[in-house]
XYZ file of C-alpha atoms in Angstrom:
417
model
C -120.727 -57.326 -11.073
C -119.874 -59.597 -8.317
C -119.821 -63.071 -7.813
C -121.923 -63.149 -5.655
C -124.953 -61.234 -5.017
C -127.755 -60.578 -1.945
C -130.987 -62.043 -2.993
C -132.706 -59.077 -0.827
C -133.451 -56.160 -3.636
C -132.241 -53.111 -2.827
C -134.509 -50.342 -1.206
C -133.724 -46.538 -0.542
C -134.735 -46.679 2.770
C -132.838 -49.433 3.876
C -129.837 -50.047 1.179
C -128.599 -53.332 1.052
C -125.148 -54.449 2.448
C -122.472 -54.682 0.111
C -121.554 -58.058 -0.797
C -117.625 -58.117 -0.196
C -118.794 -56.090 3.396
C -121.128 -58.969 4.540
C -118.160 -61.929 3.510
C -115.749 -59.690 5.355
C -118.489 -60.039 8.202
C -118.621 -63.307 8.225
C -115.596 -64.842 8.020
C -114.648 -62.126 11.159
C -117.622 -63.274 13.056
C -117.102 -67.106 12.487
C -113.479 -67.014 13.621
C -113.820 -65.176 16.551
C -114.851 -68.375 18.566
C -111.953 -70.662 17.734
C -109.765 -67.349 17.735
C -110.567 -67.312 21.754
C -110.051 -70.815 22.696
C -106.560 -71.199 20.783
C -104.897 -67.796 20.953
C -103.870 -68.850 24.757
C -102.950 -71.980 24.819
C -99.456 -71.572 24.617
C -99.903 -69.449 27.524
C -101.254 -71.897 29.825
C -98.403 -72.933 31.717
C -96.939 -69.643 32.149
C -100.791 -68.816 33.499
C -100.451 -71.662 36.197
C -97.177 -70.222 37.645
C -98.935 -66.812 38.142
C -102.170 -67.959 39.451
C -100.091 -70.668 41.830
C -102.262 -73.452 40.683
C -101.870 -76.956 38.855
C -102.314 -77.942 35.097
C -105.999 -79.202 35.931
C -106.973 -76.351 37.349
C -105.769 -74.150 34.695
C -107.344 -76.073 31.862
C -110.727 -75.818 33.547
C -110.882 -71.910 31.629
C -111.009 -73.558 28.163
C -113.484 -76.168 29.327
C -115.881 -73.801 31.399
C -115.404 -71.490 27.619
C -116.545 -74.373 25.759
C -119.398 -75.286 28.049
C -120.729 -71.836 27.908
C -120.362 -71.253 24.010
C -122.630 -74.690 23.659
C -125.272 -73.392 26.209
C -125.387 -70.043 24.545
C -125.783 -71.611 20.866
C -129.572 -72.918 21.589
C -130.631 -69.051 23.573
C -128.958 -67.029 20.752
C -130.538 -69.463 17.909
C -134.390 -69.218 18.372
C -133.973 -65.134 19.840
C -132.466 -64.413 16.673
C -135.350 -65.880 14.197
C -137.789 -63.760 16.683
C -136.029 -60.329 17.236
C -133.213 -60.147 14.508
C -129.453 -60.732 14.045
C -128.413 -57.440 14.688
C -129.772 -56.853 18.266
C -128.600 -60.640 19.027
C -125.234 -59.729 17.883
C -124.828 -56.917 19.862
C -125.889 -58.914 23.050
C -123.463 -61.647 22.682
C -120.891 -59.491 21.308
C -121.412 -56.934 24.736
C -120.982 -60.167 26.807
C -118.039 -61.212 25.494
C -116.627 -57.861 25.198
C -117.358 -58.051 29.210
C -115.802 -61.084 29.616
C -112.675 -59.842 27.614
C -112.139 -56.936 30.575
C -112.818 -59.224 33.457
C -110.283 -61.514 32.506
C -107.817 -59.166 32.121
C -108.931 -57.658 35.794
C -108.964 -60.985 37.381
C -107.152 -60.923 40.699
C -107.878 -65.451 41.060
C -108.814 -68.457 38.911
C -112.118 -68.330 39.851
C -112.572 -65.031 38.362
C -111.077 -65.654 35.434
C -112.897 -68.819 34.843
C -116.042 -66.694 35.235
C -114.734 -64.105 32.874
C -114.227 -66.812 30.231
C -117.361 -68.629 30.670
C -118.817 -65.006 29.973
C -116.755 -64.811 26.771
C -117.727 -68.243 25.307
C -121.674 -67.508 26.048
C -121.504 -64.129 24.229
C -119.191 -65.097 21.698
C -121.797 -68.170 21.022
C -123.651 -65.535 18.641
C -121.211 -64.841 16.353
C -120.382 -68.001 14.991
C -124.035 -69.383 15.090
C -125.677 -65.996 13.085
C -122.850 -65.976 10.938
C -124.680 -69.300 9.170
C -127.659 -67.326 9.480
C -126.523 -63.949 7.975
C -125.447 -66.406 5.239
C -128.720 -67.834 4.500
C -130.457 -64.316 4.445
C -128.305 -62.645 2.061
C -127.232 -65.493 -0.672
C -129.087 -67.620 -2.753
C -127.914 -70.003 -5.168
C -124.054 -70.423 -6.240
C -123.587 -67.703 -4.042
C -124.654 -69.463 -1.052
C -121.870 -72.090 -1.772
C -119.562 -69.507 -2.410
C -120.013 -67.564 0.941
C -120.492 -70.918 2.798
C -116.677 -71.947 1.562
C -114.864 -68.857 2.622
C -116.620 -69.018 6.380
C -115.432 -72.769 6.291
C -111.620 -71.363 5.201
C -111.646 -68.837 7.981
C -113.246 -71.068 10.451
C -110.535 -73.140 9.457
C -107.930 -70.961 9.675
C -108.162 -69.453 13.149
C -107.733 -72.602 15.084
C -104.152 -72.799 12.922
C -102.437 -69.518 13.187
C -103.988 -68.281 17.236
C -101.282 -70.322 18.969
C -98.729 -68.899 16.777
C -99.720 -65.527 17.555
C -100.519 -66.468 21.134
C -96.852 -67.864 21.329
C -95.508 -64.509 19.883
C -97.650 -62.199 22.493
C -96.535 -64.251 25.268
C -92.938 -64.376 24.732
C -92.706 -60.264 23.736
C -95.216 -59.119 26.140
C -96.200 -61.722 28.911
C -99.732 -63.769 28.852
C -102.256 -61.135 29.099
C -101.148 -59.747 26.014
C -103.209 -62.071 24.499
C -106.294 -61.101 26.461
C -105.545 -57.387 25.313
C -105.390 -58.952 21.447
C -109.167 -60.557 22.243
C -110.735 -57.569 23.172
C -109.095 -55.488 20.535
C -110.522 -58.080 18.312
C -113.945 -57.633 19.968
C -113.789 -53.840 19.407
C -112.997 -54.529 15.646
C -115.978 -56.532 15.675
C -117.723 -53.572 17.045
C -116.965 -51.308 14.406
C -118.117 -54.182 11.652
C -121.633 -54.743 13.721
C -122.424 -50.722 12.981
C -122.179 -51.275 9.770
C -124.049 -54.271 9.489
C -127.976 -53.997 8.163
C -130.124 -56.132 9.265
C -130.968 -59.222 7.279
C -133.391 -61.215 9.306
C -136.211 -60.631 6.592
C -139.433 -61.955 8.963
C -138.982 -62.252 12.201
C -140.734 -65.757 13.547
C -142.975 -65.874 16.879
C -141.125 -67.943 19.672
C -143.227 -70.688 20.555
C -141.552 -72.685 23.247
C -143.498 -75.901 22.713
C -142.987 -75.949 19.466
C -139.336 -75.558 20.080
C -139.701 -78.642 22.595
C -140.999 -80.651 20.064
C -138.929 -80.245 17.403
C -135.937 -80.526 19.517
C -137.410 -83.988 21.174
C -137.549 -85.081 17.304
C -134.223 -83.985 16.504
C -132.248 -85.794 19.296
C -134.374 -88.788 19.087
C -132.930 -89.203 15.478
C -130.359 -92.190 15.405
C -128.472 -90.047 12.448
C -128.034 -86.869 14.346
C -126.874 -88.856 17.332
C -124.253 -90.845 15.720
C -123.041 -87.470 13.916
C -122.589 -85.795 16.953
C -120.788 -87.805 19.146
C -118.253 -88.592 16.105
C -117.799 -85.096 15.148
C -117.317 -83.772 19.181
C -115.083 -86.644 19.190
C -112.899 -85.845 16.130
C -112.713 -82.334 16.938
C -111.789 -82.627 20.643
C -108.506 -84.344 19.045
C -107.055 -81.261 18.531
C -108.625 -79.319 21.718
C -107.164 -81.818 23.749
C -103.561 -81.490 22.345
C -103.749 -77.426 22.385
C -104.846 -78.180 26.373
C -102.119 -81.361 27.387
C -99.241 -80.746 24.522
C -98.047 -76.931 25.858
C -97.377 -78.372 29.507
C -95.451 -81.732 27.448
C -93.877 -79.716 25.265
C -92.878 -76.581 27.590
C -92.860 -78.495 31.263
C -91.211 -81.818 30.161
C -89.560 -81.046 27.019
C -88.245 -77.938 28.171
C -89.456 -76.408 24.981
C -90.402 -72.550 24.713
C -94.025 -71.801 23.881
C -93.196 -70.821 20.509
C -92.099 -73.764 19.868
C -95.493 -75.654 20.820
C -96.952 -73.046 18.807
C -95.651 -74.100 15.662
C -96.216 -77.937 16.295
C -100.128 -76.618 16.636
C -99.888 -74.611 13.332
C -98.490 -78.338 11.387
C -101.289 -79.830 13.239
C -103.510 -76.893 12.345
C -103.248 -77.417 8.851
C -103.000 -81.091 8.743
C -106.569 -80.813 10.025
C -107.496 -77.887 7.627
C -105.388 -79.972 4.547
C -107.942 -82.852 5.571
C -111.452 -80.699 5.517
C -109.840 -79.188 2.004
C -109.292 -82.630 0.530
C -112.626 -83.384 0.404
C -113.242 -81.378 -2.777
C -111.115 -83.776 -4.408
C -113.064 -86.141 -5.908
C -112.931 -88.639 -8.774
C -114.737 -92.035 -10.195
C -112.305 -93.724 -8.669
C -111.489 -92.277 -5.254
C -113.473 -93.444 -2.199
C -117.164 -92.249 -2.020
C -117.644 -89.474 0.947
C -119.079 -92.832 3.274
C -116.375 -94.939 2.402
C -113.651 -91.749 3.270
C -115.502 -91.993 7.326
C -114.924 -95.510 7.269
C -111.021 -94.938 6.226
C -110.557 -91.916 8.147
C -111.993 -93.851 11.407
C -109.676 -96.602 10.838
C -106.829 -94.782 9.973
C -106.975 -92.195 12.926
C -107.533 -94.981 15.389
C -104.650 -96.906 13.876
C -102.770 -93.707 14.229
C -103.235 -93.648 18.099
C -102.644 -97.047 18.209
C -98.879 -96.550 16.742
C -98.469 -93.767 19.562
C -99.156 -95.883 22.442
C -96.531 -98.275 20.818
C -94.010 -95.615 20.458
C -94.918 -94.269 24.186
C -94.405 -97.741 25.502
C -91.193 -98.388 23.517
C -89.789 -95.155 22.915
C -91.152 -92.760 25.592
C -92.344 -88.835 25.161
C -90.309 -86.892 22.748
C -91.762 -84.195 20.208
C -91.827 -87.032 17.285
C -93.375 -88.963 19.017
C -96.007 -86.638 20.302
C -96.784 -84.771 17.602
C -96.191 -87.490 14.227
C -99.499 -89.505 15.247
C -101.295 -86.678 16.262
C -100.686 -85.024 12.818
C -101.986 -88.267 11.544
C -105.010 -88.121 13.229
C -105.495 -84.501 12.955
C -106.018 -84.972 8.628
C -108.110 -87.561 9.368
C -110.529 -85.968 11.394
C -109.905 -82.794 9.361
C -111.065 -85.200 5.861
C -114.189 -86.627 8.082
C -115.567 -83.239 9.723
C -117.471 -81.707 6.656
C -119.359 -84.786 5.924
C -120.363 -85.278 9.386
C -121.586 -81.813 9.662
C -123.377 -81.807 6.287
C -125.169 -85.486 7.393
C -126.179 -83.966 10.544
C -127.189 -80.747 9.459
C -129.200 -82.027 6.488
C -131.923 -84.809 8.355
C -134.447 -82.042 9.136
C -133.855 -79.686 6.431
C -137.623 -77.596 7.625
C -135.795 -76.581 10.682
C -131.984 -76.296 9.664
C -131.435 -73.526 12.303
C -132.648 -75.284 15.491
C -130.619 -78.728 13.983
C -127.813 -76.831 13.841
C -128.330 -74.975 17.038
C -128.621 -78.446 18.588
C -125.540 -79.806 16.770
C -123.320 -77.206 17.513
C -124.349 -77.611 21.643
C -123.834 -81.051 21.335
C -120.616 -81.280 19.522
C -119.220 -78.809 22.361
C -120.359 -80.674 25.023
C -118.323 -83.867 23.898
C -115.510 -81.379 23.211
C -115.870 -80.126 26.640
C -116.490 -83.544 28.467
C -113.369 -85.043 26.448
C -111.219 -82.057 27.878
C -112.365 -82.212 31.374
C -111.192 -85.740 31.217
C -107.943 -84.683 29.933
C -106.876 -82.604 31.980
C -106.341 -85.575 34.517
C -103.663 -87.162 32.207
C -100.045 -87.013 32.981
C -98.319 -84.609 31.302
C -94.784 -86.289 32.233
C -96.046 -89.550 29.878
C -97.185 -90.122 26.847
C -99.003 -93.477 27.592
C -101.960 -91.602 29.173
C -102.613 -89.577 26.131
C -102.010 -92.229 23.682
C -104.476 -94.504 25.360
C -106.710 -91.697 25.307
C -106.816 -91.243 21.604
C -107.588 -94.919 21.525
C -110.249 -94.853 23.469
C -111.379 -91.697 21.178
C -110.411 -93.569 18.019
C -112.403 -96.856 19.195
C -115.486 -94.916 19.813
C -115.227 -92.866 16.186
C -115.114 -96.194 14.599
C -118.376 -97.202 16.490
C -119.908 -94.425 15.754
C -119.654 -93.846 11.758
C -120.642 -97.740 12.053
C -124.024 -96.790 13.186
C -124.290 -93.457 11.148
C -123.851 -95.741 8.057
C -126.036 -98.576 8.812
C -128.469 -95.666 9.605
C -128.093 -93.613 6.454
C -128.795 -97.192 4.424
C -132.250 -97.957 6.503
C -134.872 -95.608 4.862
C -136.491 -93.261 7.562
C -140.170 -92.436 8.279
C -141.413 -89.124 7.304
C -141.594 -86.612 9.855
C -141.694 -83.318 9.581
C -141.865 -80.552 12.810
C -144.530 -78.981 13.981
C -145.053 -75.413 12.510
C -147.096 -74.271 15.587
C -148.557 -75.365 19.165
């Protein structure tokens, strides 16, 4: 028997999905998201030569994605409590299927900026009813279980897409990697048919109830101070994968396989940091104490890279050594930020997460748009960047803290108008 088990029983009409099937799901579905904002990265510069336009402009794709993915978190959220995962699925998964073709069609920027602000709306669903297929169909251990491998995949796409992004581009040119996304998005295809529904009662969409609630949920001290420090420690590595291939490729004269092993170190510094957190012991730091450390140490981290910019100057070492730094720490701090935000209105998980997830883009997104205007020909810009970023991490698990310790007045949401 395995492991783990659907809590649904099983009917003849409507058999249940297999287990190891709806994992497989899962961790395909969850992926797909960070699988399209890092598989072209390397790309990039290669992408402003053909389009015969500057670094800025360029970088505006991955920021109009990310803008669009955050937006299309809170529509897909509340559509799929009222008309199912499967049909929402489908509609986010046509969209970005869409998108896919249009950017490989695109004649200009502007179209292909389009194309991919089309791809991160549709491809919003996947990651968001993922966490939802997971609560219908587990119970138990088994929720835990199928909760850690989406984190593991989740994890893992961000690490190996700019290695195979690097590989595309070098053997077949840049839009190689846009062919790769929507052969992905057909394999998704194929695993949606499959797929049986698991929404078990669909919910009535009641939109001031949904105001409401939401009102309550951003008012919350907690859930602010969580997302600004989690959009904060996870634009870290978006904002490398955006400035460090026109550094390492334009300046550095490096190929774009080469960037795309420094991202797979950094990768998995950050993935090495979510995994240490199931290391625990009487005498290792508490999880509060580990935000505190990781704060301090990440900002110290981008404190010893605008030293070595102002001393040294840009080389790889001196590029990439901090930011690996930096990348365990916010890696280590991540999961407990999530599971503190996620957890202060526990009788409506889905919007709070709905909400998080928009947020936490948005500061991804706003953090990138600002990056784009630094310098790629010095690494002073960037390195007072991350200080700034580090600085305002610091500030912000400061408040979550003092928060967390000050006991809370009951509330709970509002079940109807």
């Amino acid at each position: 028997m395995s492991p783990i088990a659907p809590i649904a029983p099983p009917s003849p009409q409507h058999p249940p999905n297999h287990p190891r099937f709806l994992l497989f799901l899962i961790c395909a579905f969850a992926s797909a998201g960070q699988l399209a904002i890092d598989l072209y990265v390397p790309a990039l510069p290669e992408m402003a030569i053909d389009y015969a336009t500057s670094a800025q402009a360029i970088q505006s794709s991955v920021t109009g994605y990310l803008i669009a993915y955050a937006f299309g978190q809170l529509v897909f959220g509340p559509l799929a409590d009222a008309y199912g995962r499967k049909r929402i699925l489908a509609l986010g998964l046509g969209l970005f299927s869409l998108g896919c073709v249009l950017s490989l069609a695109a004649p200009n920027l502007e179209t292909f900026v389009a194309a991919r602000v089309l791809q991160g709306f549709g491809i919003a669903a996947t990651n968001l009813l993922a966490k939802a297929i997971i609560t219908d169909s587990f119970a138990g251990q088994a929720l835990v279980h199928a909760y850690t491998y989406m984190a593991i995949a989740w994890g893992l796409a961000p690490i190996i897409a700019p290695v195979i992004g690097a590989h595309l581009q070098e053997a077949f040119g840049w839009r190689s990697c846009l062919v790769f996304l929507l052969v992905y998005s057909l394999g998704m295809w194929a695993v949606l048919w499959r797929y049986r529904e698991t929404l078990a009662q669909p919910v009535r969409l009641h939109p001031a109830t949904l105001a409401r609630n939401a009102r309550m949920v951003l008012a919350s001290p907690v859930f602010q101070s969580c997302f600004l420090a989690q959009g904060l420690c996870y634009s870290i590595l978006l904002v490398f994968n955006i400035v460090g291939p026109f550094m390492v490729q334009n300046t550095l004269h490096q190929p774009p396989t080469f960037f795309g092993y420094l991202a797979l170190a950094i990768g998995m510094m950050y993935f090495l940091g979510g995994i240490s957190n199931r290391i625990t012991h009487r005498r290792l730091p508490t999880a509060e104490q580990r935000l505190r450390l990781g704060a301090r140490v990440m900002t110290g981290a981008a404190f010893v890279m605008l030293l070595l910019a102002l001393s040294v100057g840009l080389t790889v070492w001196t590029l990439c050594a901090p930011v690996l730094v930096m990348a365990f720490c916010a890696g280590a701090m991540y999961p407990t930020l999530m599971a503190k935000g996620n957890s202060i209105f526990p009788h409506i998980a889905g919007l709070t997460s709905a909400i998080l997830g928009f947020a936490l883009l948005l500061v991804s997104a706003a953090m990138m748009g600002l990056a784009g205007f630094v310098s790629i020909h010095s690494l002073t810009p960037l390195a007072g960047f991350f200080c700034v970023v580090g600085l305002t991490v610091i500030v912000m698990v400061g408040k979550l803290l003092h928060h967390l310790q000050v006991p809370a007045p009951l509330a709970r949401p509002v079940a109807r108008p």
